[in-house]
Coordinates of C-alpha atoms in Angstrom, one line a residue:
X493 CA -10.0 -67.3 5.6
X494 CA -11.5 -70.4 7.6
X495 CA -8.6 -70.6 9.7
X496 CA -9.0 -66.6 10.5
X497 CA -12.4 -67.2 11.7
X498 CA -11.9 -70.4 13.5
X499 CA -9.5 -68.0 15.6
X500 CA -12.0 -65.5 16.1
X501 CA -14.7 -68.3 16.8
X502 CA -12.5 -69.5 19.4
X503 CA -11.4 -65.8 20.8
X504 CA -15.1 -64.8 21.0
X505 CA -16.3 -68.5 23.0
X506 CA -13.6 -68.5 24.9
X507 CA -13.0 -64.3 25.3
X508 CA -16.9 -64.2 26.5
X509 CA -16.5 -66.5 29.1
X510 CA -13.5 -64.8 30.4
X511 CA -14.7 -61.2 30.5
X512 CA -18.0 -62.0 32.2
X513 CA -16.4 -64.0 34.9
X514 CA -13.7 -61.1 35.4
X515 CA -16.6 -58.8 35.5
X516 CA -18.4 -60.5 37.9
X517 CA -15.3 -60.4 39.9
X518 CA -15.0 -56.9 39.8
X519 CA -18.0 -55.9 40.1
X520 CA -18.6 -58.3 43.2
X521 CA -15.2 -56.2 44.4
X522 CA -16.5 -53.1 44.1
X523 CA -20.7 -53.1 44.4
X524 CA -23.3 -55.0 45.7
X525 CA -26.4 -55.8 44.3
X526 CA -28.5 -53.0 45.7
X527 CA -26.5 -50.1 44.8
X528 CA -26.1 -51.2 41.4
X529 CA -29.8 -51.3 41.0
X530 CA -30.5 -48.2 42.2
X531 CA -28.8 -46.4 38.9
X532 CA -29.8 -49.0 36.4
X533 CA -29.5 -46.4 33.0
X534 CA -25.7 -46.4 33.4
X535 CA -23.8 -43.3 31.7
X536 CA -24.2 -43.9 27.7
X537 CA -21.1 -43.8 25.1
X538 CA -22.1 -40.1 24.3
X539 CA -24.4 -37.4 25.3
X540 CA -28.0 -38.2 24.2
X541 CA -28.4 -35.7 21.7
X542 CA -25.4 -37.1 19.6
X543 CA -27.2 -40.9 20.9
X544 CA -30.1 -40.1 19.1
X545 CA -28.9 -39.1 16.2
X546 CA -26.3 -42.0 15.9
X547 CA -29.2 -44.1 16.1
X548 CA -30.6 -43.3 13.1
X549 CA -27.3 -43.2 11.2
X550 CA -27.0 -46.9 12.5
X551 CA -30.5 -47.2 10.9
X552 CA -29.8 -46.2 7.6
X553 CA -26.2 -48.3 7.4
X554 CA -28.5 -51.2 8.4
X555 CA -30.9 -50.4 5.5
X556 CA -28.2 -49.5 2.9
X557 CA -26.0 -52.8 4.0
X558 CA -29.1 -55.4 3.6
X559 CA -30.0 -53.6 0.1
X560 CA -26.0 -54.8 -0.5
X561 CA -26.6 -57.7 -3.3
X562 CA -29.5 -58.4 -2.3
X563 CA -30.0 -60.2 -5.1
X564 CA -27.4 -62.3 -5.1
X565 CA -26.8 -63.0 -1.6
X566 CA -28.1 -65.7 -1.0
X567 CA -27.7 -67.1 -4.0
X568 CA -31.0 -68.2 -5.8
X569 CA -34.3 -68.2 -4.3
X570 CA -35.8 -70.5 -1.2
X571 CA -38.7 -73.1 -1.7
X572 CA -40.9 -70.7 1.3
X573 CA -39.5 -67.5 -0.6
X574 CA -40.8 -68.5 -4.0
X575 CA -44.1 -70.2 -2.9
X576 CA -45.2 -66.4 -1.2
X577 CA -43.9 -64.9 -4.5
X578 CA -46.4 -67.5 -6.3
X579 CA -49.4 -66.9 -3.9
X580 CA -49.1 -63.3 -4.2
X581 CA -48.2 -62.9 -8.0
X582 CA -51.7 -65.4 -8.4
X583 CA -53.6 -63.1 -6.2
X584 CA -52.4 -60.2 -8.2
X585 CA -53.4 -61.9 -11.3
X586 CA -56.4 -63.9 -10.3
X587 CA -57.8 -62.4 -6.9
X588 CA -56.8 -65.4 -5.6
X589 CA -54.2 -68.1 -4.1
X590 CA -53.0 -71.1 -6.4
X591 CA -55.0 -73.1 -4.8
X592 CA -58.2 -71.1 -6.0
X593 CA -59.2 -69.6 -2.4
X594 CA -60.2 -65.6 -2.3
X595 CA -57.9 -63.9 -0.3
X596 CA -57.2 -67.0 2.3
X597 CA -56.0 -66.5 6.1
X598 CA -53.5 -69.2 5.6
X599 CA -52.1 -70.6 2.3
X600 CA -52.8 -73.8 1.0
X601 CA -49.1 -74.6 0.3
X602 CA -47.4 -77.3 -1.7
X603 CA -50.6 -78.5 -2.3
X604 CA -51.9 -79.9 1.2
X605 CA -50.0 -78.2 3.9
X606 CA -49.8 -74.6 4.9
X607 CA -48.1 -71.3 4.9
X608 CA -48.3 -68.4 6.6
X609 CA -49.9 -65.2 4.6
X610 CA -48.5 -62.3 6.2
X611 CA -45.6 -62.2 3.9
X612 CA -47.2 -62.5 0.7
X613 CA -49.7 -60.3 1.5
X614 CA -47.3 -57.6 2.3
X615 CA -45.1 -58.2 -1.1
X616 CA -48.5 -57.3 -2.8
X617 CA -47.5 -53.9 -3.6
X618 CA -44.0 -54.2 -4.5
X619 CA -44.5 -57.1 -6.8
X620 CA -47.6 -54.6 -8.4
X621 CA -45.4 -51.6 -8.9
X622 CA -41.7 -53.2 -9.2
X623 CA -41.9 -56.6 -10.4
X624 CA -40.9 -60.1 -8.5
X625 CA -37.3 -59.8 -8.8
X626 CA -35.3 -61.3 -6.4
X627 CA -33.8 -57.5 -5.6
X628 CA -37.5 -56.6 -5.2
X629 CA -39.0 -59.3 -2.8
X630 CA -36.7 -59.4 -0.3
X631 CA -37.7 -55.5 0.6
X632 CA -40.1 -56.8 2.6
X633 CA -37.8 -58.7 4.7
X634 CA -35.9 -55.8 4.9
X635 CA -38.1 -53.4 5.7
X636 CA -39.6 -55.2 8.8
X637 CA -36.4 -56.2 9.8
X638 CA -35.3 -52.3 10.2
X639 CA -38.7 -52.3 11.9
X640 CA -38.0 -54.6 14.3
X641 CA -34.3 -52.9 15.2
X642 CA -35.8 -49.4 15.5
X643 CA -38.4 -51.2 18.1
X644 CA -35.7 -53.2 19.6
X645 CA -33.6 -49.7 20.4
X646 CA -36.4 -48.0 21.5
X647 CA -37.1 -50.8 24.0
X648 CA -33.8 -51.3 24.8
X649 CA -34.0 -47.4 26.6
X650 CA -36.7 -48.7 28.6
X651 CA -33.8 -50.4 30.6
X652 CA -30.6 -48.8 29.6
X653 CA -29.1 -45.5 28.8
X654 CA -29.5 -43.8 25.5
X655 CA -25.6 -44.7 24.8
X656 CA -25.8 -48.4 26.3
X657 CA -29.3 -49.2 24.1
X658 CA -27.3 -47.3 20.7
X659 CA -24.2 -50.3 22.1
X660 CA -26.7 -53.0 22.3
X661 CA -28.9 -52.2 18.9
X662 CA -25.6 -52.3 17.4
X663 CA -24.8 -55.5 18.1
X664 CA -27.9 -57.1 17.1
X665 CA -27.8 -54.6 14.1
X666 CA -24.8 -56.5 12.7
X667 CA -25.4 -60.4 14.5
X668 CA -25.8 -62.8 12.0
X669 CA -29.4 -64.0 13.1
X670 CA -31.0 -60.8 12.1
X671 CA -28.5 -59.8 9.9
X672 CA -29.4 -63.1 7.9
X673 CA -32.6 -63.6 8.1
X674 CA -33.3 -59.6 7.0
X675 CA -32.2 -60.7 3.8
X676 CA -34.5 -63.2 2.6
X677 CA -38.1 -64.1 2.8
X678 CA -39.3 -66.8 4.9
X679 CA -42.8 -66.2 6.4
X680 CA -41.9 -67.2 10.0
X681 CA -39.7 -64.8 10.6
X682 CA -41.5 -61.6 10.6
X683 CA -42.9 -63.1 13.6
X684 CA -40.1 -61.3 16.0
X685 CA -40.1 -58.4 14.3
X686 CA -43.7 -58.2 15.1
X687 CA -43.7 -59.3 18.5
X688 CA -40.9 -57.2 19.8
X689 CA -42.5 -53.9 18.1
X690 CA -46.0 -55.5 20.5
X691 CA -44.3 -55.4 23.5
X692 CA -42.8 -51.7 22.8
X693 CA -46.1 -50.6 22.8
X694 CA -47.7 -52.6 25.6
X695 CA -44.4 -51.0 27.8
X696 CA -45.2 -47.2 26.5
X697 CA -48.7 -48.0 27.2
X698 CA -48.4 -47.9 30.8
X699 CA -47.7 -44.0 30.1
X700 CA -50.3 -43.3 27.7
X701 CA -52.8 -45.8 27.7
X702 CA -53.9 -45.6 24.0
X703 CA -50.6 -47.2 22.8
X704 CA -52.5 -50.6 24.4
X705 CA -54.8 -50.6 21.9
X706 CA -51.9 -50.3 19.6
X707 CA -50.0 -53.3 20.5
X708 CA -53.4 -55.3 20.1
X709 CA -53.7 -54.0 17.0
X710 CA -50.0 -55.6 16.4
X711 CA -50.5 -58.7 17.9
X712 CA -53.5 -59.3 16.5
X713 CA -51.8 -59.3 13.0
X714 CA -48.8 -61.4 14.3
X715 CA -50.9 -64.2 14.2
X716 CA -50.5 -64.2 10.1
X717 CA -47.0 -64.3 10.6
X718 CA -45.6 -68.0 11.8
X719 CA -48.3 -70.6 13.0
X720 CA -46.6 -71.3 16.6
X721 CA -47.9 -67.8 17.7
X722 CA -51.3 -69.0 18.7
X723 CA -49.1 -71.0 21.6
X724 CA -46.8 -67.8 22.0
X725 CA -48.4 -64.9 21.5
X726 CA -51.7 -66.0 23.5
X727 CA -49.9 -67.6 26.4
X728 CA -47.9 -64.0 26.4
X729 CA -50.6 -61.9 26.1
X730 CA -52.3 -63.8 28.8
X731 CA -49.8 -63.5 31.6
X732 CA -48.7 -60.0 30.8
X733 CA -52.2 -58.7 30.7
X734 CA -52.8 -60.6 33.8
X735 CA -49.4 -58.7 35.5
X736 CA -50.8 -55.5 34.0
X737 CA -54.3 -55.9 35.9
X738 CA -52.7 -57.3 39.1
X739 CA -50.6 -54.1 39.6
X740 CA -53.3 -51.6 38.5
X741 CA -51.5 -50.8 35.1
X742 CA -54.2 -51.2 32.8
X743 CA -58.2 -51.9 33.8
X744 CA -60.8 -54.3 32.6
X745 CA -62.3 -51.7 30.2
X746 CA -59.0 -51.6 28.3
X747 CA -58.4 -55.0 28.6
X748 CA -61.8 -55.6 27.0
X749 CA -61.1 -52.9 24.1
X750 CA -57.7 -54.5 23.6
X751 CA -59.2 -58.0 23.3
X752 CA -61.7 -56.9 20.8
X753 CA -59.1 -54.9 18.9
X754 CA -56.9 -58.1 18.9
X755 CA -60.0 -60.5 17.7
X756 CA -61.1 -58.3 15.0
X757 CA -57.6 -58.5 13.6
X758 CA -56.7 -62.3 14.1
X759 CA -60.3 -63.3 13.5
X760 CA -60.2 -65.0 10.1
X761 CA -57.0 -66.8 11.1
X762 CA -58.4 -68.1 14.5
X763 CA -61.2 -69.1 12.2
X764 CA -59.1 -70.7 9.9
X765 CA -57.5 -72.9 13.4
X766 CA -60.8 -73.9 14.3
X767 CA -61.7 -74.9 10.9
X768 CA -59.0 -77.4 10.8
X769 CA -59.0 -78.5 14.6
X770 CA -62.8 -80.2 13.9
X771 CA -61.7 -81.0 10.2
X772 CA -65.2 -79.1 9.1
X773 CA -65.0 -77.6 5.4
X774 CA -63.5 -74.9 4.3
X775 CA -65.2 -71.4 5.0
X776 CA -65.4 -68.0 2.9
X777 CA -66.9 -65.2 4.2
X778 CA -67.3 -61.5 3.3
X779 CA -64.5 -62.7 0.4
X780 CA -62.0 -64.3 3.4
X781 CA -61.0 -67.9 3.0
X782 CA -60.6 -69.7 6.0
X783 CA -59.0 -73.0 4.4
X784 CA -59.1 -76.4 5.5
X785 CA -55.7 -77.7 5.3
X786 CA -55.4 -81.7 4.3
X787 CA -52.4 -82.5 5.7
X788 CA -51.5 -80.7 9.0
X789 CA -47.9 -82.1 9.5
X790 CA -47.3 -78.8 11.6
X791 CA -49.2 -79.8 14.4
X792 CA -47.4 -83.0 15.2
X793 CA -44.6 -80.9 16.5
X794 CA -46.6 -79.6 19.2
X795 CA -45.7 -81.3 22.1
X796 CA -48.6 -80.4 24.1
X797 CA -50.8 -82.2 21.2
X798 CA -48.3 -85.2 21.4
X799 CA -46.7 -85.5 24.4
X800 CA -43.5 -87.5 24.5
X801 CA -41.3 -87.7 27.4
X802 CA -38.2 -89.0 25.1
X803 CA -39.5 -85.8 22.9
X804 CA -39.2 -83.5 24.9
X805 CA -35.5 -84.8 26.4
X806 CA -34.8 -83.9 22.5
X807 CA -36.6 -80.5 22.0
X808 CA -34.4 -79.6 24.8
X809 CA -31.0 -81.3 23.8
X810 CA -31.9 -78.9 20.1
X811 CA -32.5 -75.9 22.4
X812 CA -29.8 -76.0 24.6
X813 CA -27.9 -76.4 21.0
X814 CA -29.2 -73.3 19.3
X815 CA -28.5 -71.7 22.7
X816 CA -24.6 -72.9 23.4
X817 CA -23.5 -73.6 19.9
X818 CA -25.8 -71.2 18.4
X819 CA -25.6 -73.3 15.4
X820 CA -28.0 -75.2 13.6
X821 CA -26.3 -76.9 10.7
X822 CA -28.6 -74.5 8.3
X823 CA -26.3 -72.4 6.2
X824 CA -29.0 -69.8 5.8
X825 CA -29.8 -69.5 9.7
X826 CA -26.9 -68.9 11.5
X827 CA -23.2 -69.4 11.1
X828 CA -20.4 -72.0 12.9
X829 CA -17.3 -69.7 13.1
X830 CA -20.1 -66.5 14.8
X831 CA -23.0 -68.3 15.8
X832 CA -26.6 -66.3 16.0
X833 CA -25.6 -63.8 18.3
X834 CA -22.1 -64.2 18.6
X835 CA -20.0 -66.8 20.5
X836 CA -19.2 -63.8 23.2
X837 CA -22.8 -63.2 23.7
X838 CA -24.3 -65.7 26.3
X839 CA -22.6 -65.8 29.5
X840 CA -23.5 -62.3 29.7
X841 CA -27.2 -62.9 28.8
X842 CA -27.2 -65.1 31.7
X843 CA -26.2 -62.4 33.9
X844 CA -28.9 -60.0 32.3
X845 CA -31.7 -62.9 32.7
X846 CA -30.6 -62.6 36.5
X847 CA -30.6 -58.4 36.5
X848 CA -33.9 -59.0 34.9
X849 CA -35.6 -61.7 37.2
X850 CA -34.3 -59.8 40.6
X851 CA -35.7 -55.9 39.5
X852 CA -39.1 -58.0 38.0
X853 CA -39.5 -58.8 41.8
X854 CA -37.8 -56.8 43.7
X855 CA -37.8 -53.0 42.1
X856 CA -39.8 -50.2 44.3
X857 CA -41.2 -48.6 41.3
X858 CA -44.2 -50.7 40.3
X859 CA -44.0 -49.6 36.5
X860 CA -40.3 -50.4 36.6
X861 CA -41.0 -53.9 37.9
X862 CA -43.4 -54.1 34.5
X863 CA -40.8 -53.4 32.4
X864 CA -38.8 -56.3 33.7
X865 CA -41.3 -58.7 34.3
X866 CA -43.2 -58.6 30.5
X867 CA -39.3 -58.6 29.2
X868 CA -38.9 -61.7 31.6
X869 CA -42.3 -63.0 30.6
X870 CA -41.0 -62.3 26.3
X871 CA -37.9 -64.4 27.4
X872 CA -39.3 -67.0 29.4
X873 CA -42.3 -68.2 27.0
X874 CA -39.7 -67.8 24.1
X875 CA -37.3 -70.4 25.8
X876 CA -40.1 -72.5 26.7
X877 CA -41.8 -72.8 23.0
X878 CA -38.6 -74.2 22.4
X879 CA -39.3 -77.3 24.5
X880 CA -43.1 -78.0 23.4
X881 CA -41.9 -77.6 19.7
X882 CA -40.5 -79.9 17.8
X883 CA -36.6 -79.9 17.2
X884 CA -36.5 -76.2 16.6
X885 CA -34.1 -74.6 14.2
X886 CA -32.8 -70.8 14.5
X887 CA -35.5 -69.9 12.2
X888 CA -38.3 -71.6 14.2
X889 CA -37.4 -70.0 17.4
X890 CA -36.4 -66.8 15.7
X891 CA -38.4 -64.6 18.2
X892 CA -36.2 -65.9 21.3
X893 CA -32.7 -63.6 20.1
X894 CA -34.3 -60.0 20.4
X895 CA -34.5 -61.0 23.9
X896 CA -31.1 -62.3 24.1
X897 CA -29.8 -59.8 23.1
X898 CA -31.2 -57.1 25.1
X899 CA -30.4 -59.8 28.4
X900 CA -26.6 -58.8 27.0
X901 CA -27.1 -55.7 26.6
X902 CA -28.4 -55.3 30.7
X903 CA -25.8 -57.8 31.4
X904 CA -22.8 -55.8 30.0
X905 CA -24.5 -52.5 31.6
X906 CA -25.0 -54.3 34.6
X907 CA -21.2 -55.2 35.2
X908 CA -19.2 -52.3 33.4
X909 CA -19.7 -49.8 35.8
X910 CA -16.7 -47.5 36.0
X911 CA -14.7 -50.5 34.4
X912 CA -13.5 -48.6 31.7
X913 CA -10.5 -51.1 30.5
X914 CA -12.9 -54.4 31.2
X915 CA -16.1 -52.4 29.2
X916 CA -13.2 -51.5 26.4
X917 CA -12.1 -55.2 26.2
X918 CA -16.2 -56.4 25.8
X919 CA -16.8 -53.7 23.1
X920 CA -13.6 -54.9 21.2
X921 CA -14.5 -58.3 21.3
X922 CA -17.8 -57.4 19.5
X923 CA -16.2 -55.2 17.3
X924 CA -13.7 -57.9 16.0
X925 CA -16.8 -59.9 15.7
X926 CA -18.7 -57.6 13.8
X927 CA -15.9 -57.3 11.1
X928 CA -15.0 -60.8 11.1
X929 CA -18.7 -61.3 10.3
X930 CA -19.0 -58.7 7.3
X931 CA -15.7 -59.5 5.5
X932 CA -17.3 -63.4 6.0
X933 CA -20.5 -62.5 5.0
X934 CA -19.9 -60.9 1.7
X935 CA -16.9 -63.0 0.6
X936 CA -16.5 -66.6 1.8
X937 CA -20.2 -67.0 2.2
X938 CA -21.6 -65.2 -0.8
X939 CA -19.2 -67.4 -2.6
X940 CA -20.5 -70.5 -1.7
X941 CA -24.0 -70.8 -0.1
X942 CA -27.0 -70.6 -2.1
X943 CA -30.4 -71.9 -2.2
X944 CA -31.2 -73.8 -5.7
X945 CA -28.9 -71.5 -8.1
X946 CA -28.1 -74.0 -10.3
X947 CA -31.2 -75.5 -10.6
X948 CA -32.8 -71.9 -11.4
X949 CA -29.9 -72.1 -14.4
X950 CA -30.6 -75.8 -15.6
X951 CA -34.5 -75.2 -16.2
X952 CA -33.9 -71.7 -17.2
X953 CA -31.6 -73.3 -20.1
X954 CA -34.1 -76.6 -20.5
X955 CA -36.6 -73.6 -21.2
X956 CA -34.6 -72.6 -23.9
X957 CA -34.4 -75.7 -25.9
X958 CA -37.3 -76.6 -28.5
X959 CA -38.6 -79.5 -27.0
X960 CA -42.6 -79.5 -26.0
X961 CA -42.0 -81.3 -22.6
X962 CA -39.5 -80.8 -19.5
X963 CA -38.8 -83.9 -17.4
X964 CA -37.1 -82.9 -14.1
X965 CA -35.7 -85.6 -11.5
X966 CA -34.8 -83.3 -8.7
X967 CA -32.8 -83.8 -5.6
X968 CA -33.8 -84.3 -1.6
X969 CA -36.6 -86.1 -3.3
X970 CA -38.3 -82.9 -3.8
X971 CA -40.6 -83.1 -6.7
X972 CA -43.1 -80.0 -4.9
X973 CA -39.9 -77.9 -4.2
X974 CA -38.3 -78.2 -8.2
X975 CA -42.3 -77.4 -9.4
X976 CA -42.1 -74.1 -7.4
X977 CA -38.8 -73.1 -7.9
X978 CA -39.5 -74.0 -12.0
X979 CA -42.8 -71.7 -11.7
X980 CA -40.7 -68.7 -9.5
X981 CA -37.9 -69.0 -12.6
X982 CA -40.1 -69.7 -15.9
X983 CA -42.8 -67.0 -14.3
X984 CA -45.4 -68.9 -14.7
X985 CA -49.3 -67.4 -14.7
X986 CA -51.4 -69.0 -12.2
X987 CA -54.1 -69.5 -14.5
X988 CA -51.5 -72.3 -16.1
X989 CA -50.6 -74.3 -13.1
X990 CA -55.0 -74.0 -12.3
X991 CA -56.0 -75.0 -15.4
X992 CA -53.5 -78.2 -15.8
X993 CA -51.3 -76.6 -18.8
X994 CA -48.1 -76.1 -16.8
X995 CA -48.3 -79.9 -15.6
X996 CA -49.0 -80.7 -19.3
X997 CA -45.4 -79.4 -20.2
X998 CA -43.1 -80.3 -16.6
X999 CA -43.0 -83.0 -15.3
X1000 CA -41.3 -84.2 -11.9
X1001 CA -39.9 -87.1 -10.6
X1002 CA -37.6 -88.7 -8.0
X1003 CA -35.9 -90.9 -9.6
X1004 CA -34.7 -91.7 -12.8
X1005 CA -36.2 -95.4 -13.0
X1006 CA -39.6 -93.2 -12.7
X1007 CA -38.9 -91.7 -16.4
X1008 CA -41.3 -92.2 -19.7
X1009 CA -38.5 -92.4 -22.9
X1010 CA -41.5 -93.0 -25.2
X1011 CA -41.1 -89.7 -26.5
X1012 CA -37.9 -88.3 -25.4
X1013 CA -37.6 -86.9 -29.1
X1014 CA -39.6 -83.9 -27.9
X1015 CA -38.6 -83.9 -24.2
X1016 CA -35.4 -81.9 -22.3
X1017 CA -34.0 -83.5 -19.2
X1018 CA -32.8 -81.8 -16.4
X1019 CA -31.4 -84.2 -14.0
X1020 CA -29.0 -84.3 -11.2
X1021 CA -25.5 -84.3 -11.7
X1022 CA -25.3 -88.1 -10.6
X1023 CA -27.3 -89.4 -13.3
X1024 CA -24.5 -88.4 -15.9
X1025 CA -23.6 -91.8 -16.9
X1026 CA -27.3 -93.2 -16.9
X1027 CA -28.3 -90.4 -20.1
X1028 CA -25.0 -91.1 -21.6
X1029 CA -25.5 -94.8 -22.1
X1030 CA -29.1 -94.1 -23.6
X1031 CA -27.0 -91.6 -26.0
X1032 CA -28.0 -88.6 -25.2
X1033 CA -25.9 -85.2 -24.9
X1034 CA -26.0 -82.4 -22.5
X1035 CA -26.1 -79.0 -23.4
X1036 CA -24.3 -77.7 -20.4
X1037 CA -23.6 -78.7 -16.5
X1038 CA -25.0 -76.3 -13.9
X1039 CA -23.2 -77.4 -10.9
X1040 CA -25.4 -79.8 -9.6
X1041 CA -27.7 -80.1 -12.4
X1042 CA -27.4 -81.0 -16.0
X1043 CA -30.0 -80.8 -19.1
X1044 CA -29.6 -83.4 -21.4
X1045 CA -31.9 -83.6 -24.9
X1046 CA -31.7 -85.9 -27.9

């Protein structure tokens, strides 16, 4: 199967490049610039009525295909994943976080750092009602993921045709950014489900002027969903508000409703910012914990705070990767042989980002030029965040691809035309993609990518064994990630890890040399595969080998 997708890797690089080029030909052949603005909602695959409906089938295969072993693809659970799992099973339990803090703006995670709360706070209900299975926790993934794909069609109709946005939303339906990232939970990547959703509203706000305070309303809770939004988000709201108020689309009275709206919302995490900017203690009010954080690693990959000229030579050689290669080297982010988007995908963004720049500044219709310019502003600030932070990852600039992908969908729409054979060749291409991707997905993939499955097995067996202790060396010298994994798998009540008796029983080390044999009569071991031969001089046995783990006893 690898040499199968290789082909179609190379088809869709290679395939994109080819079609766009012929499609600028064509259309430089046939049009010019200005009358191809002048009828920008091209004609759609189908009538609009049988659009709209298709839509919402689309929806629901979306929904039913990320409910698709959930479970069990990915394999196992992720670090992030099981510390919001922990945070909100302890504030179900407890009323509050591991760490002890009443309903906090931001998590005190892995014991120093932070996490965003947004995520946890939404599994509330699910884990209440249905448990903190695997099956059960990433429904909240899923869910604002389908959110964020019914926004991203609706916007999409802002500048396309009921039939080219239904083309477009289907693509990013089944690209393997969103269609990976739906089906897991790491906090950060609500974050673009949120924004796009934000500027949906601010757009249909221009017609009825409540939907502002809307947006507000979801931008505001943004702010609890990935910590670079106070950079993003603000710097966005900022210059489209300012756009807005230049061109007479929205006044100061709104502007002033929206902002108070907005602080209301993101107050307690804006507190929680300026809490650990001055260092000053941690505050609680009305029940609200706005945590000082001990070790703020995070903001040592701002580059504004740290400014580096050699840095940011490298935040841009990591960008340009994610953008051209579309490949990160994270298993769980995007994939080599389809990238985020698809191979196929960029050279027509580029020709959307140009549609999008010239009707921002040159449209007659002073809403219109709105529309383009806050999409322009979404994609521009999105591309730039990429420079000021630190050697992004897919995940970390997850909120850039909704607008990718909608700069495809205008650059396809842009150069069809009445090119039925060239549009026919583009949709193909995607189509062979999209298959390629799913047959991938749920075969090759699921087979062999998984977060800590055999870990989850070795302590889950270590468990089983009458011994009173657990020793654990873990790999990637990751003693915090094996003790929330071992508290996600053993479901461990908060009230243990708070009160000590959890640490009284595992213990976690990085090395084997680090071990205490003084009373290995009552202890299990569950130690990486490597360490075989070091247990089986000391005479011990294993029970069983879990991949990349084994549990040895006396």
């Amino acid at each position: 199967m690898d040499r199968l997708m290789l082909l179609i890797h190379r088809f869709s690089s290679w395939g994109g490049i080819f079609l766009c080029i012929t499609g600028l030909f064509l259309y430089a052949k046939k049009r010019k610039m200005s009358s191809a603005t002048a009828d920008n909602k091209l004609k759609g695959v189908f009538n609009d009525r049988i659009n709209r409906y298709a839509a919402w089938v689309l929806f629901i295969v979306a929904l039913l295909l990320r409910f698709y072993q959930l479970d069990i693809c990915p394999q196992g659970i992720n670090q992030d994943e099981a510390m919001a799992v922990l945070n909100a099973r302890s504030i179900l339990e407890t009323g509050k976080d591991l760490s002890g803090n009443t309903f906090p703006a931001e998590f005190v995670a892995w014991g120093n750092g932070g996490q965003s709360v947004l995520l946890a706070y939404s599994m509330l209900p699910f884990i209440k009602i249905f448990g903190d299975g695997l099956n059960i926790i990433r429904l909240v993934p899923v869910i604002y993921s389908i959110l964020g794909l019914i926004s991203f069609y609706y916007l999409a109709k802002c500048f396309l045709s009921d039939g080219k946005a239904l083309v477009v939303t289907t693509f990013a339906t089944f690209s393997p950014w969103h269609f990976m990232q739906s089906r897991w939970g790491l906090d950060c990547n609500l974050m673009s489900h949120l924004w796009i959703l934000g500027i949906l509203l601010l757009i249909k706000g221009m017609s009825d002027k409540r939907l502002y305070y809307i947006s507000a309303a979801i931008f505001g809770l943004s702010m609890y969903s990935y910590g670079i939004s106070f950079y993003t988000i603000t710097f966005y709201l900022i210059s489209g508000a300012s756009y807005l108020l230049y061109k007479h689309l929205i006044t100061f009275k709104q502007i002033f409703g929206c902002i108070l709206i907005y602080l209301t919302i993101s107050l307690p995490i804006d507190m929680t910012m300026f809490v650990n900017a001055f260092h000053l203690d941690t505050i609680t009010i009305g029940g609200i914990t706005m945590p000082l954080l001990a070790d703020q690693i995070r903001s040592n990959d701002i580059l504004l705070l740290n400014y580096s000229f050699d840095q940011l030579l490298t935040n841009a050689r990591f960008l340009g990767n994610i953008l051209i290669s579309q490949f990160d080297g994270l298993w769980f982010n995007s994939n080599f042989f389809f990238g985020s988007i698809f191979m196929c995908s960029m050279p027509f963004a580029l020709v959307g980002c140009v549609k999008v720049v010239y009707m921002a500044h040159t449209s007659a219709d002073t809403k219109e030029r709105a529309i383009y310019m806050l999409l322009w502003l979404y994609v521009l600030i999105s591309l730039l965040s990429g420079l000021i932070t630190k050697e992004v990852n897919v995940s970390r600039i997850n909120f850039v691809f909704y607008g990718l992908m909608l700069l495809v969908g205008i650059g396809i729409s842009t150069l069809d035309g009445s090119f039925s054979l060239w549009k026919k060749a583009v949709y193909a291409m995607y189509l062979i993609n999209i298959i390629g991707f799913m047959l991938m997905y749920f075969t090759l993939w699921a087979q062999t990518s998984g977060f800590f499955p055999d870990y989850e097995m070795a302590i889950a067996r270590a468990a089983g064994i009458d011994k009173d202790k657990c020793a654990v060396v873990v790999e990637y010298n990751s003693p915090d990630i094996a003790r929330i994994l071992t508290m996600y798998e053993q479901k461990v009540p908060a009230i243990e890890y708070q009160d000590g008796t959890f640490d009284e029983r595992y213990t976690f080390y990085e090395s084997v040399n680090e071990l205490d044999f003084s009373k290995k009569d009552d202890t299990v071991y569950v130690v990486r595969k490597d360490d075989e031969g070091f247990f089986s001089d000391l005479g011990f046995s294993y029970s069983e080998e879990y991949l990349g783990y084994l549990v040895f006893y006396d």
